[in-house]
Amino acid sequence: MDANVKAVKLLLDSWWPAVIHRWPKARLRVAGTIASNPEVTTTAFLVPGVEMVGYVNSLRGFYGSIDTLLNPVVVQGGLNFKAVESLMAGRLVVTTE
């Protein structure tokens, strides 16, 4: 989905450099089919601290492996399941207005 590509590119281009500047040892784990999108992988290859996880067998396991969900939303509409799942797992969610 084009909105997901735009969101991850916004994250990699704008948000992640600020995170790495403040927390140099931080790691970004990108999960889901978006992790195999050529536009995303080409950009992510050049960004430090990024791991393209791809499909995960267990959402519980994935959310248990992160501290914070970075979730830029570039197209609004409907319920954002990633944010709800992350909150239900007890994780902090950072998103756009």
PDB file of N, CA and C in Angstrom:
ATOM      1  N   MET A   1       0.845  -1.176   0.000  1.00  0.00           N
ATOM      2  CA  MET A   1       0.000   0.000   0.000  1.00  0.00           C
ATOM      3  C   MET A   1       0.895   1.246   0.000  1.00  0.00           C
ATOM      4  N   ASP A   2       0.597   2.173  -0.861  1.00  0.00           N
ATOM      5  CA  ASP A   2       1.413   3.375  -1.035  1.00  0.00           C
ATOM      6  C   ASP A   2       1.537   4.179   0.258  1.00  0.00           C
ATOM      7  N   ALA A   3       0.465   4.234   1.047  1.00  0.00           N
ATOM      8  CA  ALA A   3       0.514   4.982   2.312  1.00  0.00           C
ATOM      9  C   ALA A   3       1.538   4.379   3.268  1.00  0.00           C
ATOM     10  N   ASN A   4       1.661   3.063   3.284  1.00  0.00           N
ATOM     11  CA  ASN A   4       2.645   2.414   4.158  1.00  0.00           C
ATOM     12  C   ASN A   4       4.070   2.728   3.712  1.00  0.00           C
ATOM     13  N   VAL A   5       4.297   2.744   2.411  1.00  0.00           N
ATOM     14  CA  VAL A   5       5.622   3.095   1.885  1.00  0.00           C
ATOM     15  C   VAL A   5       5.959   4.529   2.291  1.00  0.00           C
ATOM     16  N   LYS A   6       5.027   5.446   2.118  1.00  0.00           N
ATOM     17  CA  LYS A   6       5.259   6.848   2.498  1.00  0.00           C
ATOM     18  C   LYS A   6       5.533   6.964   3.993  1.00  0.00           C
ATOM     19  N   ALA A   7       4.795   6.217   4.801  1.00  0.00           N
ATOM     20  CA  ALA A   7       4.975   6.278   6.252  1.00  0.00           C
ATOM     21  C   ALA A   7       6.356   5.779   6.669  1.00  0.00           C
ATOM     22  N   VAL A   8       6.795   4.667   6.099  1.00  0.00           N
ATOM     23  CA  VAL A   8       8.112   4.129   6.464  1.00  0.00           C
ATOM     24  C   VAL A   8       9.213   5.053   5.956  1.00  0.00           C
ATOM     25  N   LYS A   9       9.044   5.614   4.789  1.00  0.00           N
ATOM     26  CA  LYS A   9      10.056   6.545   4.274  1.00  0.00           C
ATOM     27  C   LYS A   9      10.129   7.806   5.143  1.00  0.00           C
ATOM     28  N   LEU A  10       8.986   8.293   5.621  1.00  0.00           N
ATOM     29  CA  LEU A  10       8.970   9.424   6.553  1.00  0.00           C
ATOM     30  C   LEU A  10       9.712   9.050   7.834  1.00  0.00           C
ATOM     31  N   LEU A  11       9.445   7.870   8.328  1.00  0.00           N
ATOM     32  CA  LEU A  11      10.111   7.376   9.532  1.00  0.00           C
ATOM     33  C   LEU A  11      11.628   7.309   9.335  1.00  0.00           C
ATOM     34  N   LEU A  12      12.060   6.722   8.234  1.00  0.00           N
ATOM     35  CA  LEU A  12      13.491   6.561   7.969  1.00  0.00           C
ATOM     36  C   LEU A  12      14.193   7.884   7.676  1.00  0.00           C
ATOM     37  N   ASP A  13      13.512   8.768   6.960  1.00  0.00           N
ATOM     38  CA  ASP A  13      14.132  10.032   6.545  1.00  0.00           C
ATOM     39  C   ASP A  13      14.110  11.114   7.627  1.00  0.00           C
ATOM     40  N   SER A  14      13.050  11.144   8.432  1.00  0.00           N
ATOM     41  CA  SER A  14      12.871  12.242   9.383  1.00  0.00           C
ATOM     42  C   SER A  14      12.948  11.820  10.849  1.00  0.00           C
ATOM     43  N   TRP A  15      12.169  10.815  11.210  1.00  0.00           N
ATOM     44  CA  TRP A  15      12.099  10.432  12.622  1.00  0.00           C
ATOM     45  C   TRP A  15      13.346   9.712  13.094  1.00  0.00           C
ATOM     46  N   TRP A  16      13.791   8.715  12.333  1.00  0.00           N
ATOM     47  CA  TRP A  16      14.875   7.857  12.792  1.00  0.00           C
ATOM     48  C   TRP A  16      16.196   8.607  13.003  1.00  0.00           C
ATOM     49  N   PRO A  17      16.580   9.542  12.127  1.00  0.00           N
ATOM     50  CA  PRO A  17      17.809  10.290  12.398  1.00  0.00           C
ATOM     51  C   PRO A  17      17.773  11.019  13.749  1.00  0.00           C
ATOM     52  N   ALA A  18      16.618  11.543  14.134  1.00  0.00           N
ATOM     53  CA  ALA A  18      16.493  12.216  15.432  1.00  0.00           C
ATOM     54  C   ALA A  18      16.625  11.214  16.579  1.00  0.00           C
ATOM     55  N   VAL A  19      16.064  10.026  16.411  1.00  0.00           N
ATOM     56  CA  VAL A  19      16.174   8.988  17.440  1.00  0.00           C
ATOM     57  C   VAL A  19      17.631   8.564  17.601  1.00  0.00           C
ATOM     58  N   ILE A  20      18.287   8.269  16.502  1.00  0.00           N
ATOM     59  CA  ILE A  20      19.683   7.825  16.533  1.00  0.00           C
ATOM     60  C   ILE A  20      20.599   8.909  17.106  1.00  0.00           C
ATOM     61  N   HIS A  21      20.289  10.157  16.817  1.00  0.00           N
ATOM     62  CA  HIS A  21      21.090  11.253  17.363  1.00  0.00           C
ATOM     63  C   HIS A  21      21.022  11.247  18.893  1.00  0.00           C
ATOM     64  N   ARG A  22      19.837  10.993  19.428  1.00  0.00           N
ATOM     65  CA  ARG A  22      19.644  10.997  20.890  1.00  0.00           C
ATOM     66  C   ARG A  22      20.053   9.678  21.532  1.00  0.00           C
ATOM     67  N   TRP A  23      19.742   8.565  20.869  1.00  0.00           N
ATOM     68  CA  TRP A  23      20.040   7.228  21.390  1.00  0.00           C
ATOM     69  C   TRP A  23      20.800   6.438  20.321  1.00  0.00           C
ATOM     70  N   PRO A  24      22.118   6.600  20.222  1.00  0.00           N
ATOM     71  CA  PRO A  24      22.909   5.977  19.149  1.00  0.00           C
ATOM     72  C   PRO A  24      22.813   4.453  19.086  1.00  0.00           C
ATOM     73  N   LYS A  25      22.492   3.794  20.182  1.00  0.00           N
ATOM     74  CA  LYS A  25      22.405   2.330  20.187  1.00  0.00           C
ATOM     75  C   LYS A  25      20.994   1.820  19.876  1.00  0.00           C
ATOM     76  N   ALA A  26      20.068   2.723  19.583  1.00  0.00           N
ATOM     77  CA  ALA A  26      18.692   2.321  19.279  1.00  0.00           C
ATOM     78  C   ALA A  26      18.654   1.458  18.022  1.00  0.00           C
ATOM     79  N   ARG A  27      17.680   0.571  17.957  1.00  0.00           N
ATOM     80  CA  ARG A  27      17.477  -0.295  16.790  1.00  0.00           C
ATOM     81  C   ARG A  27      16.032  -0.186  16.344  1.00  0.00           C
ATOM     82  N   LEU A  28      15.847  -0.087  15.038  1.00  0.00           N
ATOM     83  CA  LEU A  28      14.517  -0.027  14.435  1.00  0.00           C
ATOM     84  C   LEU A  28      14.250  -1.350  13.751  1.00  0.00           C
ATOM     85  N   ARG A  29      13.182  -2.027  14.152  1.00  0.00           N
ATOM     86  CA  ARG A  29      12.805  -3.301  13.557  1.00  0.00           C
ATOM     87  C   ARG A  29      11.539  -3.079  12.728  1.00  0.00           C
ATOM     88  N   VAL A  30      11.632  -3.250  11.418  1.00  0.00           N
ATOM     89  CA  VAL A  30      10.500  -3.048  10.513  1.00  0.00           C
ATOM     90  C   VAL A  30       9.899  -4.411  10.184  1.00  0.00           C
ATOM     91  N   ALA A  31       8.648  -4.606  10.596  1.00  0.00           N
ATOM     92  CA  ALA A  31       7.983  -5.894  10.401  1.00  0.00           C
ATOM     93  C   ALA A  31       6.870  -5.783   9.364  1.00  0.00           C
ATOM     94  N   GLY A  32       6.492  -6.921   8.821  1.00  0.00           N
ATOM     95  CA  GLY A  32       5.412  -6.978   7.846  1.00  0.00           C
ATOM     96  C   GLY A  32       5.929  -6.993   6.419  1.00  0.00           C
ATOM     97  N   THR A  33       5.011  -7.098   5.490  1.00  0.00           N
ATOM     98  CA  THR A  33       5.390  -7.184   4.082  1.00  0.00           C
ATOM     99  C   THR A  33       6.070  -5.921   3.574  1.00  0.00           C
ATOM    100  N   ILE A  34       5.861  -4.796   4.270  1.00  0.00           N
ATOM    101  CA  ILE A  34       6.511  -3.546   3.872  1.00  0.00           C
ATOM    102  C   ILE A  34       8.035  -3.684   3.901  1.00  0.00           C
ATOM    103  N   ALA A  35       8.530  -4.607   4.721  1.00  0.00           N
ATOM    104  CA  ALA A  35       9.978  -4.800   4.857  1.00  0.00           C
ATOM    105  C   ALA A  35      10.624  -5.373   3.601  1.00  0.00           C
ATOM    106  N   SER A  36       9.826  -5.871   2.667  1.00  0.00           N
ATOM    107  CA  SER A  36      10.382  -6.388   1.415  1.00  0.00           C
ATOM    108  C   SER A  36      10.084  -5.477   0.221  1.00  0.00           C
ATOM    109  N   ASN A  37       9.481  -4.330   0.474  1.00  0.00           N
ATOM    110  CA  ASN A  37       9.187  -3.379  -0.597  1.00  0.00           C
ATOM    111  C   ASN A  37      10.490  -2.752  -1.084  1.00  0.00           C
ATOM    112  N   PRO A  38      10.776  -2.795  -2.390  1.00  0.00           N
ATOM    113  CA  PRO A  38      12.043  -2.269  -2.911  1.00  0.00           C
ATOM    114  C   PRO A  38      12.305  -0.807  -2.573  1.00  0.00           C
ATOM    115  N   GLU A  39      11.274   0.030  -2.577  1.00  0.00           N
ATOM    116  CA  GLU A  39      11.471   1.439  -2.225  1.00  0.00           C
ATOM    117  C   GLU A  39      11.945   1.577  -0.786  1.00  0.00           C
ATOM    118  N   VAL A  40      11.395   0.759   0.089  1.00  0.00           N
ATOM    119  CA  VAL A  40      11.740   0.806   1.511  1.00  0.00           C
ATOM    120  C   VAL A  40      13.113   0.203   1.755  1.00  0.00           C
ATOM    121  N   THR A  41      13.384  -0.962   1.171  1.00  0.00           N
ATOM    122  CA  THR A  41      14.664  -1.624   1.431  1.00  0.00           C
ATOM    123  C   THR A  41      15.841  -0.817   0.885  1.00  0.00           C
ATOM    124  N   THR A  42      15.658  -0.149  -0.240  1.00  0.00           N
ATOM    125  CA  THR A  42      16.714   0.687  -0.801  1.00  0.00           C
ATOM    126  C   THR A  42      17.050   1.834   0.144  1.00  0.00           C
ATOM    127  N   THR A  43      16.038   2.459   0.715  1.00  0.00           N
ATOM    128  CA  THR A  43      16.261   3.548   1.667  1.00  0.00           C
ATOM    129  C   THR A  43      16.831   3.013   2.971  1.00  0.00           C
ATOM    130  N   ALA A  44      16.274   1.927   3.485  1.00  0.00           N
ATOM    131  CA  ALA A  44      16.679   1.380   4.782  1.00  0.00           C
ATOM    132  C   ALA A  44      18.117   0.886   4.779  1.00  0.00           C
ATOM    133  N   PHE A  45      18.586   0.424   3.638  1.00  0.00           N
ATOM    134  CA  PHE A  45      19.949  -0.088   3.516  1.00  0.00           C
ATOM    135  C   PHE A  45      20.978   0.948   3.944  1.00  0.00           C
ATOM    136  N   LEU A  46      20.679   2.215   3.722  1.00  0.00           N
ATOM    137  CA  LEU A  46      21.613   3.301   4.002  1.00  0.00           C
ATOM    138  C   LEU A  46      21.449   3.900   5.393  1.00  0.00           C
ATOM    139  N   VAL A  47      20.484   3.423   6.155  1.00  0.00           N
ATOM    140  CA  VAL A  47      20.164   4.018   7.449  1.00  0.00           C
ATOM    141  C   VAL A  47      20.694   3.127   8.574  1.00  0.00           C
ATOM    142  N   PRO A  48      21.478   3.698   9.497  1.00  0.00           N
ATOM    143  CA  PRO A  48      22.041   2.880  10.581  1.00  0.00           C
ATOM    144  C   PRO A  48      20.985   2.399  11.575  1.00  0.00           C
ATOM    145  N   GLY A  49      21.196   1.196  12.083  1.00  0.00           N
ATOM    146  CA  GLY A  49      20.350   0.678  13.147  1.00  0.00           C
ATOM    147  C   GLY A  49      19.024   0.102  12.704  1.00  0.00           C
ATOM    148  N   VAL A  50      18.859  -0.149  11.403  1.00  0.00           N
ATOM    149  CA  VAL A  50      17.571  -0.638  10.891  1.00  0.00           C
ATOM    150  C   VAL A  50      17.670  -2.121  10.556  1.00  0.00           C
ATOM    151  N   GLU A  51      16.700  -2.879  11.027  1.00  0.00           N
ATOM    152  CA  GLU A  51      16.592  -4.309  10.718  1.00  0.00           C
ATOM    153  C   GLU A  51      15.250  -4.556  10.035  1.00  0.00           C
ATOM    154  N   MET A  52      15.288  -5.115   8.833  1.00  0.00           N
ATOM    155  CA  MET A  52      14.067  -5.443   8.115  1.00  0.00           C
ATOM    156  C   MET A  52      13.652  -6.858   8.530  1.00  0.00           C
ATOM    157  N   VAL A  53      12.671  -6.949   9.392  1.00  0.00           N
ATOM    158  CA  VAL A  53      12.244  -8.224   9.976  1.00  0.00           C
ATOM    159  C   VAL A  53      11.340  -8.993   9.021  1.00  0.00           C
ATOM    160  N   GLY A  54      10.435  -8.282   8.355  1.00  0.00           N
ATOM    161  CA  GLY A  54       9.477  -8.943   7.475  1.00  0.00           C
ATOM    162  C   GLY A  54       8.343  -9.584   8.257  1.00  0.00           C
ATOM    163  N   TYR A  55       7.805 -10.659   7.708  1.00  0.00           N
ATOM    164  CA  TYR A  55       6.677 -11.358   8.325  1.00  0.00           C
ATOM    165  C   TYR A  55       7.099 -11.940   9.674  1.00  0.00           C
ATOM    166  N   VAL A  56       6.245 -11.792  10.680  1.00  0.00           N
ATOM    167  CA  VAL A  56       6.519 -12.384  11.991  1.00  0.00           C
ATOM    168  C   VAL A  56       5.465 -13.447  12.295  1.00  0.00           C
ATOM    169  N   ASN A  57       5.898 -14.549  12.858  1.00  0.00           N
ATOM    170  CA  ASN A  57       4.968 -15.634  13.201  1.00  0.00           C
ATOM    171  C   ASN A  57       4.115 -15.312  14.402  1.00  0.00           C
ATOM    172  N   SER A  58       4.627 -14.488  15.298  1.00  0.00           N
ATOM    173  CA  SER A  58       3.918 -14.188  16.536  1.00  0.00           C
ATOM    174  C   SER A  58       3.944 -12.689  16.805  1.00  0.00           C
ATOM    175  N   LEU A  59       2.766 -12.063  16.781  1.00  0.00           N
ATOM    176  CA  LEU A  59       2.707 -10.645  17.123  1.00  0.00           C
ATOM    177  C   LEU A  59       3.094 -10.429  18.574  1.00  0.00           C
ATOM    178  N   ARG A  60       2.687 -11.336  19.441  1.00  0.00           N
ATOM    179  CA  ARG A  60       3.049 -11.242  20.856  1.00  0.00           C
ATOM    180  C   ARG A  60       4.576 -11.221  20.997  1.00  0.00           C
ATOM    181  N   GLY A  61       5.238 -12.117  20.290  1.00  0.00           N
ATOM    182  CA  GLY A  61       6.693 -12.166  20.330  1.00  0.00           C
ATOM    183  C   GLY A  61       7.328 -10.898  19.784  1.00  0.00           C
ATOM    184  N   PHE A  62       6.781 -10.398  18.676  1.00  0.00           N
ATOM    185  CA  PHE A  62       7.342  -9.181  18.092  1.00  0.00           C
ATOM    186  C   PHE A  62       7.161  -7.997  19.029  1.00  0.00           C
ATOM    187  N   TYR A  63       5.940  -7.782  19.510  1.00  0.00           N
ATOM    188  CA  TYR A  63       5.705  -6.647  20.398  1.00  0.00           C
ATOM    189  C   TYR A  63       6.492  -6.801  21.695  1.00  0.00           C
ATOM    190  N   GLY A  64       6.755  -8.028  22.108  1.00  0.00           N
ATOM    191  CA  GLY A  64       7.583  -8.258  23.283  1.00  0.00           C
ATOM    192  C   GLY A  64       9.039  -7.910  23.055  1.00  0.00           C
ATOM    193  N   SER A  65       9.445  -7.803  21.794  1.00  0.00           N
ATOM    194  CA  SER A  65      10.847  -7.524  21.469  1.00  0.00           C
ATOM    195  C   SER A  65      11.129  -6.036  21.264  1.00  0.00           C
ATOM    196  N   ILE A  66      10.097  -5.199  21.365  1.00  0.00           N
ATOM    197  CA  ILE A  66      10.292  -3.761  21.161  1.00  0.00           C
ATOM    198  C   ILE A  66       9.935  -2.996  22.433  1.00  0.00           C
ATOM    199  N   ASP A  67      10.455  -1.782  22.535  1.00  0.00           N
ATOM    200  CA  ASP A  67      10.104  -0.905  23.646  1.00  0.00           C
ATOM    201  C   ASP A  67       9.032   0.093  23.244  1.00  0.00           C
ATOM    202  N   THR A  68       9.123   0.575  22.003  1.00  0.00           N
ATOM    203  CA  THR A  68       8.251   1.641  21.517  1.00  0.00           C
ATOM    204  C   THR A  68       7.865   1.365  20.072  1.00  0.00           C
ATOM    205  N   LEU A  69       6.597   1.626  19.736  1.00  0.00           N
ATOM    206  CA  LEU A  69       6.145   1.519  18.352  1.00  0.00           C
ATOM    207  C   LEU A  69       6.184   2.910  17.731  1.00  0.00           C
ATOM    208  N   LEU A  70       6.974   3.076  16.687  1.00  0.00           N
ATOM    209  CA  LEU A  70       6.978   4.321  15.923  1.00  0.00           C
ATOM    210  C   LEU A  70       6.015   4.127  14.763  1.00  0.00           C
ATOM    211  N   ASN A  71       4.949   4.910  14.731  1.00  0.00           N
ATOM    212  CA  ASN A  71       3.859   4.671  13.794  1.00  0.00           C
ATOM    213  C   ASN A  71       3.403   5.964  13.127  1.00  0.00           C
ATOM    214  N   PRO A  72       4.182   6.466  12.139  1.00  0.00           N
ATOM    215  CA  PRO A  72       3.713   7.660  11.431  1.00  0.00           C
ATOM    216  C   PRO A  72       2.506   7.317  10.563  1.00  0.00           C
ATOM    217  N   VAL A  73       1.482   8.139  10.644  1.00  0.00           N
ATOM    218  CA  VAL A  73       0.264   7.929   9.858  1.00  0.00           C
ATOM    219  C   VAL A  73       0.199   9.050   8.828  1.00  0.00           C
ATOM    220  N   VAL A  74       0.233   8.682   7.548  1.00  0.00           N
ATOM    221  CA  VAL A  74       0.184   9.688   6.482  1.00  0.00           C
ATOM    222  C   VAL A  74      -1.179   9.741   5.804  1.00  0.00           C
ATOM    223  N   VAL A  75      -1.983   8.705   5.984  1.00  0.00           N
ATOM    224  CA  VAL A  75      -3.354   8.678   5.469  1.00  0.00           C
ATOM    225  C   VAL A  75      -4.257   8.261   6.622  1.00  0.00           C
ATOM    226  N   GLN A  76      -5.157   9.138   7.001  1.00  0.00           N
ATOM    227  CA  GLN A  76      -6.027   8.843   8.135  1.00  0.00           C
ATOM    228  C   GLN A  76      -7.289   8.135   7.688  1.00  0.00           C
ATOM    229  N   GLY A  77      -7.779   7.281   8.567  1.00  0.00           N
ATOM    230  CA  GLY A  77      -9.033   6.597   8.285  1.00  0.00           C
ATOM    231  C   GLY A  77      -9.076   5.244   8.953  1.00  0.00           C
ATOM    232  N   GLY A  78     -10.153   4.962   9.614  1.00  0.00           N
ATOM    233  CA  GLY A  78     -10.312   3.655  10.239  1.00  0.00           C
ATOM    234  C   GLY A  78      -9.470   3.491  11.491  1.00  0.00           C
ATOM    235  N   LEU A  79      -9.493   2.300  12.015  1.00  0.00           N
ATOM    236  CA  LEU A  79      -8.764   1.959  13.222  1.00  0.00           C
ATOM    237  C   LEU A  79      -7.357   1.510  12.870  1.00  0.00           C
ATOM    238  N   ASN A  80      -6.370   2.039  13.551  1.00  0.00           N
ATOM    239  CA  ASN A  80      -4.983   1.667  13.315  1.00  0.00           C
ATOM    240  C   ASN A  80      -4.652   0.474  14.206  1.00  0.00           C
ATOM    241  N   PHE A  81      -4.736  -0.721  13.646  1.00  0.00           N
ATOM    242  CA  PHE A  81      -4.550  -1.938  14.432  1.00  0.00           C
ATOM    243  C   PHE A  81      -3.158  -2.054  15.040  1.00  0.00           C
ATOM    244  N   LYS A  82      -2.130  -1.584  14.318  1.00  0.00           N
ATOM    245  CA  LYS A  82      -0.768  -1.663  14.855  1.00  0.00           C
ATOM    246  C   LYS A  82      -0.673  -0.921  16.180  1.00  0.00           C
ATOM    247  N   ALA A  83      -1.286   0.256  16.244  1.00  0.00           N
ATOM    248  CA  ALA A  83      -1.237   1.044  17.476  1.00  0.00           C
ATOM    249  C   ALA A  83      -1.987   0.337  18.606  1.00  0.00           C
ATOM    250  N   VAL A  84      -3.162  -0.193  18.312  1.00  0.00           N
ATOM    251  CA  VAL A  84      -3.953  -0.883  19.337  1.00  0.00           C
ATOM    252  C   VAL A  84      -3.226  -2.133  19.834  1.00  0.00           C
ATOM    253  N   GLU A  85      -2.679  -2.919  18.907  1.00  0.00           N
ATOM    254  CA  GLU A  85      -1.948  -4.134  19.297  1.00  0.00           C
ATOM    255  C   GLU A  85      -0.757  -3.788  20.183  1.00  0.00           C
ATOM    256  N   SER A  86      -0.045  -2.746  19.825  1.00  0.00           N
ATOM    257  CA  SER A  86       1.121  -2.342  20.592  1.00  0.00           C
ATOM    258  C   SER A  86       0.728  -1.878  21.996  1.00  0.00           C
ATOM    259  N   LEU A  87      -0.322  -1.088  22.080  1.00  0.00           N
ATOM    260  CA  LEU A  87      -0.799  -0.640  23.387  1.00  0.00           C
ATOM    261  C   LEU A  87      -1.269  -1.818  24.241  1.00  0.00           C
ATOM    262  N   MET A  88      -1.947  -2.764  23.620  1.00  0.00           N
ATOM    263  CA  MET A  88      -2.410  -3.952  24.351  1.00  0.00           C
ATOM    264  C   MET A  88      -1.226  -4.784  24.860  1.00  0.00           C
ATOM    265  N   ALA A  89      -0.092  -4.686  24.182  1.00  0.00           N
ATOM    266  CA  ALA A  89       1.116  -5.390  24.614  1.00  0.00           C
ATOM    267  C   ALA A  89       1.900  -4.572  25.641  1.00  0.00           C
ATOM    268  N   GLY A  90       1.362  -3.415  26.016  1.00  0.00           N
ATOM    269  CA  GLY A  90       2.017  -2.594  27.020  1.00  0.00           C
ATOM    270  C   GLY A  90       3.159  -1.755  26.494  1.00  0.00           C
ATOM    271  N   ARG A  91       3.156  -1.477  25.197  1.00  0.00           N
ATOM    272  CA  ARG A  91       4.231  -0.703  24.594  1.00  0.00           C
ATOM    273  C   ARG A  91       3.789   0.742  24.343  1.00  0.00           C
ATOM    274  N   LEU A  92       4.748   1.649  24.423  1.00  0.00           N
ATOM    275  CA  LEU A  92       4.524   3.038  24.116  1.00  0.00           C
ATOM    276  C   LEU A  92       4.315   3.201  22.618  1.00  0.00           C
ATOM    277  N   VAL A  93       3.407   4.077  22.217  1.00  0.00           N
ATOM    278  CA  VAL A  93       3.174   4.357  20.791  1.00  0.00           C
ATOM    279  C   VAL A  93       3.477   5.828  20.527  1.00  0.00           C
ATOM    280  N   VAL A  94       4.322   6.069  19.522  1.00  0.00           N
ATOM    281  CA  VAL A  94       4.601   7.426  19.056  1.00  0.00           C
ATOM    282  C   VAL A  94       4.040   7.514  17.649  1.00  0.00           C
ATOM    283  N   THR A  95       3.187   8.503  17.419  1.00  0.00           N
ATOM    284  CA  THR A  95       2.538   8.625  16.122  1.00  0.00           C
ATOM    285  C   THR A  95       2.412  10.105  15.752  1.00  0.00           C
ATOM    286  N   THR A  96       1.836  10.372  14.606  1.00  0.00           N
ATOM    287  CA  THR A  96       1.608  11.745  14.156  1.00  0.00           C
ATOM    288  C   THR A  96       0.324  12.268  14.764  1.00  0.00           C
ATOM    289  N   GLU A  97       0.130  13.578  14.636  1.00  0.00           N
ATOM    290  CA  GLU A  97      -1.088  14.192  15.157  1.00  0.00           C
ATOM    291  C   GLU A  97      -2.303  13.631  14.476  1.00  0.00           C
TER     292      GLU A  97
END
